[in-house]
mmCIF file of C-alpha atoms in Angstrom:
data_model
loop_
_atom_site.group_PDB
_atom_site.id
_atom_site.type_symbol
_atom_site.label_atom_id
_atom_site.label_comp_id
_atom_site.label_asym_id
_atom_site.label_seq_id
_atom_site.Cartn_x
_atom_site.Cartn_y
_atom_site.Cartn_z
ATOM 1 C CA SER L 1 0.000 0.000 0.000
ATOM 2 C CA PRO L 2 1.189 3.573 -0.599
ATOM 3 C CA THR L 3 1.473 4.234 3.160
ATOM 4 C CA HIS L 4 4.099 1.484 3.534
ATOM 5 C CA GLN L 5 6.320 2.312 0.580
ATOM 6 C CA ARG L 6 9.591 4.119 1.125
ATOM 7 C CA VAL L 7 9.772 5.283 -2.466
ATOM 8 C CA PRO L 8 6.474 6.250 -4.092
ATOM 9 C CA MET L 9 5.521 4.408 -7.269
ATOM 10 C CA THR L 10 5.841 6.282 -10.500
ATOM 11 C CA PRO L 11 2.465 6.465 -12.239
ATOM 12 C CA ASP L 12 1.962 3.967 -15.108
ATOM 13 C CA THR L 13 4.848 1.707 -14.035
ATOM 14 C CA ASN L 14 5.063 -1.893 -12.813
ATOM 15 C CA PHE L 15 5.181 -2.220 -9.017
ATOM 16 C CA ALA L 16 7.175 -5.468 -9.088
ATOM 17 C CA ALA L 17 9.942 -3.716 -10.980
ATOM 18 C CA SER L 18 9.903 -0.601 -8.835
ATOM 19 C CA PHE L 19 12.933 0.458 -6.844
ATOM 20 C CA GLY L 20 11.195 0.083 -3.494
ATOM 21 C CA HIS L 21 10.273 -3.543 -4.190
ATOM 22 C CA LEU L 22 13.798 -4.553 -5.134
ATOM 23 C CA CYS L 23 15.658 -2.872 -2.268
ATOM 24 C CA GLY L 24 16.007 -5.112 0.759
ATOM 25 C CA TYR L 25 14.563 -8.132 -1.033
ATOM 26 C CA ASP L 26 17.558 -9.099 -3.146
ATOM 27 C CA ALA L 27 19.018 -11.563 -0.627
ATOM 28 C CA GLN L 28 15.696 -13.400 -0.477
ATOM 29 C CA TYR L 29 15.694 -13.843 -4.251
ATOM 30 C CA TYR L 30 19.223 -15.231 -3.975
ATOM 31 C CA GLY L 31 18.067 -17.650 -1.259
ATOM 32 C CA TYR L 32 15.174 -18.860 -3.412
ATOM 33 C CA LEU L 33 17.587 -19.604 -6.241
ATOM 34 C CA TRP L 34 19.834 -21.670 -3.974
ATOM 35 C CA ALA L 35 16.784 -23.580 -2.743
ATOM 36 C CA GLU L 36 16.064 -24.472 -6.375
ATOM 37 C CA VAL L 37 19.653 -25.644 -6.908
ATOM 38 C CA PHE L 38 19.422 -28.003 -3.943
ATOM 39 C CA SER L 39 15.869 -29.203 -4.615
ATOM 40 C CA ASP L 40 16.741 -30.007 -8.251
ATOM 41 C CA ASP L 41 19.800 -31.935 -7.057
ATOM 42 C CA MET L 42 17.775 -33.909 -4.497
ATOM 43 C CA PHE L 43 14.962 -34.685 -6.931
ATOM 44 C CA GLN L 44 17.205 -35.759 -9.809
ATOM 45 C CA THR L 45 19.443 -37.819 -7.526
ATOM 46 C CA ARG L 46 16.890 -39.561 -5.321
ATOM 47 C CA PHE L 47 13.344 -39.144 -6.704
ATOM 48 C CA LYS L 48 13.517 -38.833 -10.512
ATOM 49 C CA HIS L 49 12.848 -42.479 -11.281
ATOM 50 C CA ASN L 50 10.134 -42.864 -8.634
ATOM 51 C CA PRO L 51 8.858 -39.775 -6.803
ATOM 52 C CA PHE L 52 7.010 -42.057 -4.380
ATOM 53 C CA ASP L 53 9.960 -44.308 -3.520
ATOM 54 C CA PRO L 54 9.417 -45.138 0.175
ATOM 55 C CA LYS L 55 13.150 -45.600 0.899
ATOM 56 C CA ALA L 56 14.059 -42.209 -0.595
ATOM 57 C CA GLY L 57 11.157 -40.623 1.288
ATOM 58 C CA ARG L 58 12.231 -42.200 4.583
ATOM 59 C CA ASP L 59 15.836 -41.137 3.995
ATOM 60 C CA TYR L 60 14.655 -37.572 3.335
ATOM 61 C CA CYS L 61 12.642 -37.579 6.562
ATOM 62 C CA ASP L 62 15.467 -39.088 8.622
ATOM 63 C CA LYS L 63 18.462 -37.290 7.129
ATOM 64 C CA VAL L 64 16.959 -33.854 6.405
ATOM 65 C CA LEU L 65 13.607 -33.081 8.019
ATOM 66 C CA ALA L 66 14.227 -34.768 11.374
ATOM 67 C CA LYS L 67 17.505 -32.887 11.856
ATOM 68 C CA GLY L 68 15.883 -29.458 11.628
ATOM 69 C CA GLY L 69 18.412 -26.764 12.423
ATOM 70 C CA SER L 70 20.611 -29.033 14.547
ATOM 71 C CA VAL L 71 22.900 -30.014 11.652
ATOM 72 C CA ASP L 72 24.500 -27.827 9.002
ATOM 73 C CA ALA L 73 22.433 -27.864 5.795
ATOM 74 C CA THR L 74 25.422 -28.922 3.691
ATOM 75 C CA ASP L 75 26.018 -31.921 5.930
ATOM 76 C CA MET L 76 22.345 -32.934 5.710
ATOM 77 C CA LEU L 77 22.385 -32.653 1.919
ATOM 78 C CA GLU L 78 25.550 -34.692 1.634
ATOM 79 C CA ALA L 79 24.125 -37.412 3.897
ATOM 80 C CA PHE L 80 20.916 -37.556 1.857
ATOM 81 C CA LEU L 81 22.571 -37.417 -1.567
ATOM 82 C CA GLY L 82 25.487 -39.707 -0.690
ATOM 83 C CA ARG L 83 27.870 -37.092 -2.141
ATOM 84 C CA PRO L 84 28.479 -33.338 -1.933
ATOM 85 C CA PRO L 85 25.688 -31.274 -3.546
ATOM 86 C CA ASN L 86 26.266 -29.753 -6.980
ATOM 87 C CA ASP L 87 24.459 -27.534 -9.479
ATOM 88 C CA GLU L 88 24.327 -29.948 -12.440
ATOM 89 C CA ALA L 89 20.623 -30.841 -12.164
ATOM 90 C CA PHE L 90 19.725 -27.150 -11.809
ATOM 91 C CA LEU L 91 21.715 -26.176 -14.897
ATOM 92 C CA ARG L 92 20.435 -29.141 -16.929
ATOM 93 C CA ALA L 93 16.799 -28.295 -16.048
ATOM 94 C CA ARG L 94 17.333 -24.822 -17.473
ATOM 95 C CA GLY L 95 19.113 -25.926 -20.643
ATOM 96 C CA LEU L 96 22.486 -24.683 -19.417
ATOM 97 C CA ASP L 97 24.370 -27.976 -19.669
ATOM 98 C CA ASP L 98 27.392 -26.240 -21.201
ATOM 99 C CA LEU L 99 27.982 -24.444 -17.883
ATOM 100 C CA MET L 100 28.321 -27.652 -15.878
ATOM 101 C CA SER L 101 31.722 -27.937 -14.260
ATOM 102 C CA ASN L 102 31.417 -31.317 -12.520
ATOM 103 C CA SER L 103 32.501 -29.616 -9.311
ATOM 104 C CA THR L 104 30.849 -29.430 -5.949
ATOM 105 C CA LEU L 105 29.324 -26.222 -4.672
ATOM 106 C CA MET L 106 30.826 -26.190 -1.231
#
């Protein structure tokens, strides 16, 4: 609403692209992108062939969800994936295979 904006909107412009919307929100966009990198890696590694695989589902519950914030996220991902996480599935899903480096992210 106009009462909550730091910078008033310019008439006939797009709010989502306005300066006030982008300032202070950039780190959240970055976080969303990393979530996609890791979710693509988990899906392609453990669930692609059978999204309802009970063993993969149980492993996800035990090795990721049950740990909550008590274990570093990288350690949980590595335990679930059986290897360090990487960005290959994310890049492949977006048609950017030529950018794959076969390296780990962390």
